[in-house]
Amino acid sequence: KTPQEVLETLGKLTGTMQLPPLWALGYQQSRYSYYPDSRVEEVASEFRTKKIPCDVIWLDIHYMQNFKIFTFDSIRFPHPKAVNDFLHKKDFHSVWMIDPGVKKEKGYFVYDQGTSGNYWVLDSLHHEFNGKVWPGACAFPDFTMPETRKWWGGLYKNFLAEGIDGVWNDMNEPSVFDGPGGTMPASTLHRGGGGLPEDTHLRYHNVYGMLMVKASREGILKANPDERPFVLSRSNYLGGQRYAATWTGDNTSTWDHFKLATPMVLSLGLSGQPFSGPDLGGYKGTPDTTLFANWIALGAFYPFCRDHTDVESANQEPWAFGKKVEDVSRTALDRRYRFLPYFYTVFREASVTGLPVMRPVFFADLKDERLRAEQESFLIGKDLLIVPRWAKDTKLPSGNWKTLKLEKSDDGFQPTVKLRPGAIVPMNKVIQSTVEYKTDSVTLLINPDKKGFATGTLYDDSGNGFEYKKGDFDLYKFVSSKYNHKQLKVEISKVDGNREVKRVYRIGYVTNDAISYSDWSDSDVLVVPIVKEKKR
């Protein structure tokens, strides 16, 4: 009967996203490529010095020895574990690239194992198929074969032992530089197994990336069974949300691609893949200061939040564009981290129901046909409405959606954030990474409806591992109602979970002009004054 019901049914049919580690919801900094190891440490240190929140530094293919996967360059990255130890001490996590193309080179352990196990995709004559990628001539794992996926997953054990936290599976359409259309010939052969039939690449092209990240996730989980895997994929398929997050590929530093990102992420969410986002700032080319400032300000609200750029472009860290953009970036990312309790609660909802994290505006009012073509503004969950500052003639839902004045001054780039009438949204203090994340002090932003009623939820767990599946989590419900004509009563109740965290709360009562905060309290019932709107 509703689009939401369609997506929940899709989730039941194809599976829902697994709850990601909390750190994967933080801001992430990437480049093709950061090298050598000293440059990685320099970038990480600069984030902490400038107090710009960040959780992840990404390593692209230049960390490899001659672009051979599962290896480390002896000069650029002679001690990868030391690099990861440095990052961990600075409260960062790391994600390292692994492509499917395996360099055809006898004596290279990955190629030798794949050849010995007969794990490669074959050409139409049943010989090993070779195509050109970064290392030169490459063989490609046949992920339709269960034995190939098991072997591939096993390669991650020693790799992750270097202190690596997450894995980036790129080029997995698969990309073949000298192939027709930049991929494998349709006639190449996949041998199947485990319920998949033997057939050509024409049949398996669209699921090659999904089968790769399935194998990667299973291998990572086996290597580190007590940690939630994080895998990012450039190619995915319906149901692939069970294995990996998806980003929108190699975009350009243009206004067209910037504006295209929102409908792309919305479309992925409506396809059952809630964890996605674009390369902030654009991958190819260098954005001007205005474009980058707008991009990171809006991008702070995408489910996947990563700045990534090409090897030939200028530096694209938040401070690379001067102090004004640095300050805009800090404000934007402070916002993301302050809303982490709400983001994490919405991600948990997505993992349970299949609903997107980022949703089209028409979800707020299914009967309002004006909203159905809106693709510049969007919802996070059902309670926050994000309106870009550059957007013109946006179609927004009716009702008393209150604008949240989150900063004392306006830099002109931050999107307008509106709170749904009848909503309660949890917020946190500013932190520099999710390592500092706690929910012992929570602010509840309240926008009562006309009757003074509002509701909200807060989900909390350890942020990693799987103990939440055994009940080690908290799910709280907040309900506000009019206590009398001058006061609002907010009741806090635990509805599920066995986790025990002592919390103090304060109420942020939202008006058109400001947010009025109450004192902190550890009570389960809070009574706060109703602030009257100023007449305009």
XYZ file of C-alpha atoms in Angstrom:
536
model
C 0.000 0.000 0.000
C 2.988 2.341 0.462
C 6.516 2.718 -0.962
C 7.816 1.954 2.533
C 5.983 -1.378 2.479
C 7.493 -2.141 -0.928
C 11.004 -1.608 0.460
C 10.349 -3.639 3.593
C 9.091 -6.467 1.387
C 12.191 -6.128 -0.818
C 14.310 -6.384 2.334
C 12.573 -9.606 3.329
C 13.088 -11.001 -0.182
C 16.731 -10.037 -0.841
C 18.030 -9.514 2.704
C 18.830 -6.341 4.595
C 22.120 -4.586 5.249
C 24.130 -5.916 8.176
C 24.698 -3.313 10.879
C 28.068 -1.703 9.997
C 30.742 -0.795 12.534
C 30.110 2.640 13.985
C 33.413 3.964 12.644
C 32.185 3.442 9.073
C 29.573 6.163 9.688
C 32.271 8.760 10.329
C 33.933 11.050 7.812
C 36.549 9.357 5.604
C 39.514 10.813 3.717
C 40.886 9.182 0.573
C 43.019 9.803 -2.487
C 44.384 7.874 -5.437
C 46.833 7.691 -3.749
C 48.289 8.642 -0.382
C 51.927 7.512 -0.409
C 54.450 6.945 1.015
C 53.597 5.967 4.590
C 54.843 9.313 5.922
C 52.204 11.131 3.819
C 49.447 8.997 5.371
C 50.653 9.909 8.848
C 50.937 13.582 7.879
C 47.320 13.749 6.675
C 46.006 11.979 9.765
C 47.955 14.251 12.094
C 46.694 17.363 10.318
C 43.070 16.359 10.955
C 43.762 16.111 14.663
C 45.760 19.351 14.763
C 43.019 21.277 12.984
C 40.247 19.538 14.985
C 38.330 18.449 11.896
C 36.473 15.225 12.720
C 37.582 12.166 10.734
C 37.507 8.407 11.263
C 39.137 6.719 8.281
C 42.161 7.118 6.010
C 42.011 5.137 2.754
C 44.901 3.514 0.870
C 44.638 3.123 -2.910
C 46.756 0.930 -5.198
C 50.074 2.743 -4.743
C 50.636 0.896 -1.460
C 51.067 -2.338 -3.447
C 54.275 -3.811 -4.868
C 53.900 -3.240 -8.626
C 50.112 -3.082 -8.184
C 49.933 -6.719 -7.063
C 47.042 -7.275 -4.666
C 47.750 -8.555 -1.137
C 51.318 -7.177 -1.305
C 52.985 -4.051 0.104
C 55.529 -1.844 -1.635
C 58.937 -2.430 -0.030
C 59.887 1.264 -0.270
C 56.620 3.175 0.091
C 55.060 0.909 2.742
C 57.788 -1.337 4.164
C 55.988 -1.644 7.522
C 52.202 -1.523 6.951
C 51.414 -2.614 10.478
C 53.359 0.359 11.837
C 51.243 2.671 9.669
C 48.044 1.144 11.016
C 49.365 1.266 14.585
C 50.043 4.980 14.098
C 46.525 5.546 12.758
C 44.933 3.591 15.590
C 46.833 5.648 18.184
C 45.381 8.758 16.525
C 41.866 7.210 16.702
C 41.700 6.462 12.975
C 40.750 3.300 11.143
C 42.137 2.307 7.741
C 40.638 0.870 4.567
C 42.916 -0.669 1.915
C 42.182 -1.416 -1.743
C 41.900 -4.921 -3.206
C 41.024 -5.286 -6.942
C 39.988 -8.526 -8.694
C 42.716 -8.416 -11.365
C 45.630 -10.685 -10.347
C 48.948 -10.036 -12.089
C 49.940 -12.922 -14.363
C 53.358 -13.649 -12.894
C 54.812 -17.002 -11.922
C 56.280 -16.818 -8.438
C 53.648 -14.312 -7.257
C 51.802 -16.253 -4.564
C 48.259 -15.117 -5.429
C 48.663 -15.996 -9.098
C 50.357 -19.305 -8.289
C 47.593 -20.323 -5.889
C 44.855 -19.304 -8.321
C 46.485 -21.250 -11.132
C 47.096 -24.326 -8.982
C 43.491 -24.303 -7.794
C 42.097 -23.678 -11.277
C 40.165 -20.662 -9.968
C 40.337 -18.332 -12.987
C 37.698 -17.152 -15.442
C 38.283 -18.942 -18.771
C 38.123 -17.697 -22.339
C 35.811 -19.217 -24.940
C 38.428 -21.928 -25.656
C 38.574 -22.925 -21.967
C 41.999 -21.351 -21.455
C 42.828 -18.877 -18.700
C 41.407 -15.499 -19.649
C 43.857 -12.601 -19.392
C 43.102 -8.910 -19.635
C 44.985 -5.732 -18.895
C 44.499 -3.832 -15.620
C 46.890 -1.805 -13.432
C 49.595 -4.505 -13.081
C 49.504 -5.396 -16.799
C 48.215 -8.793 -17.940
C 45.903 -10.207 -15.265
C 43.876 -13.293 -14.494
C 40.463 -12.937 -12.845
C 38.928 -15.105 -10.115
C 35.773 -16.948 -11.132
C 33.593 -15.955 -8.187
C 30.695 -18.099 -9.420
C 32.668 -21.093 -8.100
C 32.271 -21.746 -4.325
C 35.827 -23.049 -4.111
C 37.128 -19.792 -5.633
C 35.201 -17.702 -3.137
C 36.552 -19.790 -0.259
C 40.142 -19.427 -1.530
C 39.703 -15.690 -2.108
C 38.280 -15.146 1.355
C 41.238 -17.000 2.874
C 43.678 -14.489 1.362
C 42.474 -11.825 3.800
C 43.762 -13.459 6.992
C 47.405 -12.407 6.670
C 46.424 -9.141 4.992
C 44.214 -8.058 7.899
C 46.841 -9.187 10.390
C 48.737 -6.011 9.426
C 46.132 -4.032 11.355
C 43.858 -3.245 8.402
C 40.270 -2.435 9.415
C 38.293 -2.404 6.167
C 38.558 -3.428 2.524
C 37.805 -1.570 -0.700
C 36.896 -3.805 -3.660
C 37.274 -1.574 -6.719
C 37.402 -2.267 -10.489
C 34.947 -5.140 -10.026
C 32.468 -4.572 -12.850
C 34.981 -6.098 -13.769
C 37.135 -3.407 -15.387
C 39.409 -4.724 -18.153
C 41.315 -1.970 -19.935
C 41.738 -3.786 -23.251
C 38.384 -5.591 -23.197
C 35.290 -4.699 -25.226
C 33.542 -1.787 -23.531
C 36.241 -1.814 -20.871
C 35.231 -5.197 -19.444
C 35.440 -8.931 -20.162
C 34.254 -10.301 -23.494
C 30.726 -11.651 -23.216
C 32.025 -15.062 -24.355
C 34.327 -15.664 -21.359
C 33.277 -18.647 -19.283
C 32.218 -18.876 -15.641
C 31.947 -22.446 -14.397
C 29.447 -21.948 -11.574
C 28.625 -24.332 -8.761
C 26.594 -24.348 -5.570
C 23.383 -23.742 -7.481
C 24.849 -21.392 -10.096
C 24.995 -22.864 -13.626
C 27.985 -22.748 -15.942
C 27.493 -19.892 -18.377
C 29.162 -16.980 -20.122
C 30.071 -13.542 -18.823
C 27.013 -12.230 -20.653
C 24.991 -13.866 -17.893
C 27.249 -13.080 -14.937
C 28.579 -9.581 -15.683
C 26.121 -7.731 -13.454
C 26.691 -9.988 -10.429
C 30.489 -10.315 -10.669
C 31.065 -7.480 -8.193
C 28.463 -8.789 -5.747
C 29.955 -12.282 -5.774
C 33.387 -10.737 -5.146
C 32.270 -8.749 -2.095
C 30.374 -11.771 -0.803
C 33.642 -13.732 -0.874
C 35.540 -10.813 0.669
C 33.070 -10.326 3.512
C 32.969 -14.017 4.333
C 36.768 -14.200 4.389
C 37.113 -11.065 6.522
C 34.528 -12.370 8.967
C 36.355 -15.677 9.255
C 39.673 -13.898 9.856
C 38.210 -11.479 12.434
C 35.041 -13.142 13.758
C 34.562 -10.678 16.617
C 34.509 -7.531 14.441
C 31.909 -6.276 11.986
C 33.384 -6.267 8.469
C 33.368 -3.156 6.350
C 33.637 -3.609 2.587
C 33.082 -0.945 -0.081
C 32.265 -1.953 -3.650
C 32.145 -0.047 -6.930
C 29.861 -2.676 -8.447
C 26.931 -4.266 -6.659
C 23.576 -5.856 -7.364
C 20.164 -6.368 -5.811
C 20.873 -8.166 -2.525
C 24.480 -7.002 -2.459
C 23.636 -4.752 0.503
C 24.188 -7.863 2.651
C 27.907 -7.763 1.861
C 29.103 -4.246 1.072
C 28.432 -0.537 0.951
C 28.435 1.021 -2.515
C 29.777 4.288 -3.821
C 28.717 5.911 -7.066
C 32.009 5.541 -8.944
C 34.390 7.932 -10.654
C 32.557 11.255 -10.821
C 33.975 14.621 -11.853
C 34.472 17.882 -9.969
C 31.570 19.658 -11.651
C 28.283 21.134 -10.496
C 26.425 18.676 -12.730
C 27.940 15.657 -10.994
C 27.542 17.286 -7.591
C 23.811 17.744 -8.166
C 23.491 14.282 -9.693
C 24.775 12.634 -6.496
C 21.584 13.117 -4.481
C 19.206 11.363 -6.910
C 21.802 8.604 -7.377
C 22.019 7.930 -3.630
C 18.244 8.132 -3.296
C 17.860 5.636 -6.155
C 20.314 3.228 -4.539
C 18.317 3.455 -1.318
C 15.115 2.694 -3.216
C 16.941 -0.326 -4.702
C 17.526 -1.791 -1.243
C 21.093 -0.452 -0.818
C 20.978 2.055 2.049
C 24.732 2.550 2.596
C 26.035 4.614 -0.312
C 27.455 7.979 -1.310
C 29.550 9.778 -3.952
C 33.170 10.909 -3.959
C 32.815 14.246 -2.174
C 34.485 17.023 -4.136
C 34.565 14.887 -7.258
C 37.117 12.280 -8.329
C 38.422 13.679 -11.629
C 39.500 17.306 -11.741
C 39.840 19.891 -9.009
C 36.769 21.718 -7.665
C 36.837 25.431 -7.028
C 36.378 26.604 -3.460
C 32.653 27.299 -3.818
C 31.903 23.882 -5.265
C 33.932 22.015 -2.649
C 32.388 24.018 0.210
C 28.872 23.218 -1.018
C 29.768 19.582 -1.638
C 31.198 18.808 1.801
C 28.446 20.778 3.544
C 25.756 18.678 1.878
C 27.839 15.486 1.745
C 28.068 15.453 5.534
C 24.497 14.119 5.447
C 25.014 11.310 2.925
C 24.993 7.788 4.423
C 28.552 7.139 3.173
C 30.705 10.241 3.649
C 34.092 10.105 1.885
C 36.260 12.674 0.099
C 38.186 10.976 -2.726
C 40.144 12.382 -5.660
C 42.377 11.370 -8.546
C 46.177 11.144 -8.543
C 46.383 13.952 -11.111
C 44.177 16.436 -9.253
C 45.220 18.954 -6.610
C 45.086 18.165 -2.908
C 41.504 17.861 -1.716
C 41.707 17.677 2.060
C 39.352 20.157 3.802
C 42.216 22.572 4.541
C 43.612 22.515 0.978
C 41.199 25.261 -0.169
C 42.062 27.888 2.444
C 40.771 28.799 5.883
C 37.229 29.707 4.807
C 36.569 26.286 3.288
C 38.405 24.626 6.167
C 35.984 26.275 8.579
C 32.988 25.324 6.409
C 34.222 21.712 6.385
C 34.706 21.648 10.157
C 31.188 22.964 10.732
C 29.706 20.429 8.303
C 31.501 17.473 9.885
C 30.766 18.698 13.402
C 27.113 18.495 12.364
C 27.471 14.917 11.166
C 29.140 13.804 14.375
C 26.601 15.618 16.561
C 23.819 13.736 14.756
C 25.553 10.336 15.041
C 23.069 9.030 17.659
C 20.283 9.682 15.176
C 22.268 8.391 12.161
C 23.160 5.185 14.009
C 19.532 4.695 15.050
C 18.415 5.098 11.411
C 21.131 2.696 10.201
C 19.889 0.161 12.721
C 16.344 0.645 11.401
C 17.641 0.058 7.851
C 19.347 -3.166 8.952
C 16.090 -4.429 10.456
C 13.456 -3.198 7.996
C 15.229 -2.530 4.678
C 14.128 1.121 4.642
C 16.744 3.546 3.283
C 18.832 5.803 5.484
C 18.483 8.659 2.974
C 14.923 8.946 1.675
C 13.064 10.946 -0.973
C 11.026 13.862 0.305
C 7.744 12.319 -0.888
C 8.100 9.731 1.892
C 7.016 12.529 4.273
C 3.602 12.821 2.609
C 2.609 10.153 0.114
C -0.505 12.052 -0.929
C 1.298 15.257 -1.866
C 2.070 14.780 -5.555
C 4.213 17.953 -5.597
C 6.925 16.074 -3.716
C 7.335 13.147 -6.094
C 9.773 14.842 -8.488
C 11.873 16.558 -5.786
C 15.483 15.377 -6.024
C 17.569 18.153 -4.476
C 16.275 17.993 -0.900
C 16.047 14.697 0.975
C 15.166 13.085 4.280
C 17.453 11.312 6.724
C 15.225 8.754 8.346
C 11.757 10.184 8.687
C 12.518 13.090 10.996
C 15.255 15.256 9.423
C 14.773 17.198 6.177
C 17.951 18.407 4.425
C 17.595 21.368 2.027
C 20.703 22.493 0.063
C 21.436 26.205 0.237
C 21.861 26.406 -3.540
C 18.569 24.634 -4.289
C 15.856 26.710 -5.942
C 12.118 26.074 -6.130
C 12.336 23.014 -3.888
C 9.113 21.179 -3.127
C 8.973 20.611 0.611
C 6.375 18.834 2.743
C 3.703 20.968 4.358
C 3.425 21.333 8.106
C 5.477 23.022 10.783
C 8.921 21.598 9.965
C 11.194 23.661 12.221
C 14.591 24.877 11.024
C 17.365 23.849 13.421
C 19.731 26.720 14.164
C 22.786 24.623 14.958
C 25.476 27.327 14.865
C 25.691 30.874 16.200
C 26.666 32.253 12.797
C 25.800 31.222 9.243
C 28.628 30.595 6.739
C 26.209 30.515 3.803
C 27.029 26.928 2.761
C 25.483 24.632 5.350
C 22.207 23.081 4.184
C 19.058 23.933 6.074
C 18.132 21.151 8.503
C 14.468 20.892 9.441
C 12.826 18.780 12.148
C 9.521 17.051 11.443
C 6.514 18.166 13.470
C 5.927 15.502 16.102
C 9.562 14.309 16.087
C 12.225 13.839 18.747
C 15.807 13.470 17.473
C 18.804 12.556 19.697
C 22.041 14.535 19.364
C 25.502 14.286 20.874
C 28.385 16.632 21.596
C 31.113 17.336 19.025
C 33.805 14.637 18.891
C 36.844 14.077 16.663
C 36.179 10.404 15.878
C 33.782 7.625 16.807
C 36.412 6.282 19.214
C 35.205 9.118 21.485
C 31.522 8.333 20.878
C 29.391 7.957 24.007
C 25.704 8.237 24.709
C 25.974 9.073 28.400
C 24.944 12.670 27.645
C 22.226 13.070 25.012
C 20.321 16.114 23.822
C 16.770 15.497 22.597
C 15.586 17.993 19.975
C 11.807 18.245 20.138
C 9.353 19.750 17.685
C 5.907 19.051 19.173
C 2.932 18.826 16.884
C -0.123 21.011 17.376
C -1.250 18.872 20.302
C 2.154 18.996 21.978
C 2.889 15.379 21.073
C 6.182 14.011 19.688
C 8.055 10.692 19.596
C 11.560 9.443 18.843
C 13.989 6.579 19.448
C 17.628 6.024 20.338
C 19.547 2.848 19.528
C 22.863 2.176 21.228
C 25.336 -0.698 21.318
C 29.098 -1.184 21.560
C 29.614 0.087 17.978
C 31.409 -3.076 16.839
C 31.203 -6.828 17.244
C 28.071 -8.951 17.382
C 27.080 -8.967 21.036
C 24.083 -6.825 20.066
C 22.604 -9.973 18.493
C 22.590 -11.470 22.002
C 20.788 -8.498 23.512
C 23.734 -6.225 24.337
C 22.039 -3.068 23.080
C 19.593 -0.422 24.218
C 16.548 0.813 22.346
C 14.871 3.772 24.002
C 11.615 5.471 23.142
C 10.913 9.135 23.860
C 7.373 10.487 24.111
C 6.487 14.104 24.757
C 3.083 15.509 25.583
C 1.645 18.674 27.087
C 1.898 18.556 30.878
C -0.171 21.675 31.194
C -0.568 24.863 29.158
C 2.915 26.006 30.202
C 4.946 22.813 30.344
C 5.914 19.852 28.196
C 6.469 16.382 29.673
C 8.991 14.029 28.092
C 8.906 10.364 29.116
C 11.914 8.112 28.483
C 11.390 4.359 28.429
C 13.507 1.381 27.450
C 11.695 -0.846 24.987
C 14.334 -3.466 24.138
C 17.855 -4.665 24.908
C 19.952 -5.549 27.957
C 22.698 -2.938 27.709
C 22.935 -0.679 30.738
C 24.242 2.844 30.175
C 23.529 5.567 32.697
C 22.524 8.676 30.768
C 21.687 12.258 31.406
C 19.397 14.123 29.039
C 18.571 17.664 28.180
C 15.710 18.891 26.047
C 16.199 21.162 23.074
C 12.797 22.733 22.502
C 12.757 23.987 18.906
C 11.101 27.249 17.927
C 11.333 29.269 14.748
C 13.975 31.528 16.240
C 16.208 29.303 18.381
C 16.603 26.101 20.349
C 15.880 26.515 24.072
C 17.767 23.961 26.176
C 16.777 22.597 29.573
C 19.166 21.571 32.336
C 20.713 18.089 32.300
C 18.769 15.415 34.197
C 18.978 11.656 34.729
C 15.236 11.349 35.346
C 12.972 9.164 33.173
C 10.417 11.971 33.101
C 11.485 15.489 32.166
C 9.226 18.532 32.436
C 10.309 21.635 30.532
C 8.706 25.019 29.827
C 6.889 25.487 26.550
C 8.572 28.360 24.743
C 6.119 30.520 22.857
C 6.857 31.473 19.284
C 7.763 35.084 18.682
C 5.301 36.834 16.432
C 6.851 37.912 13.164
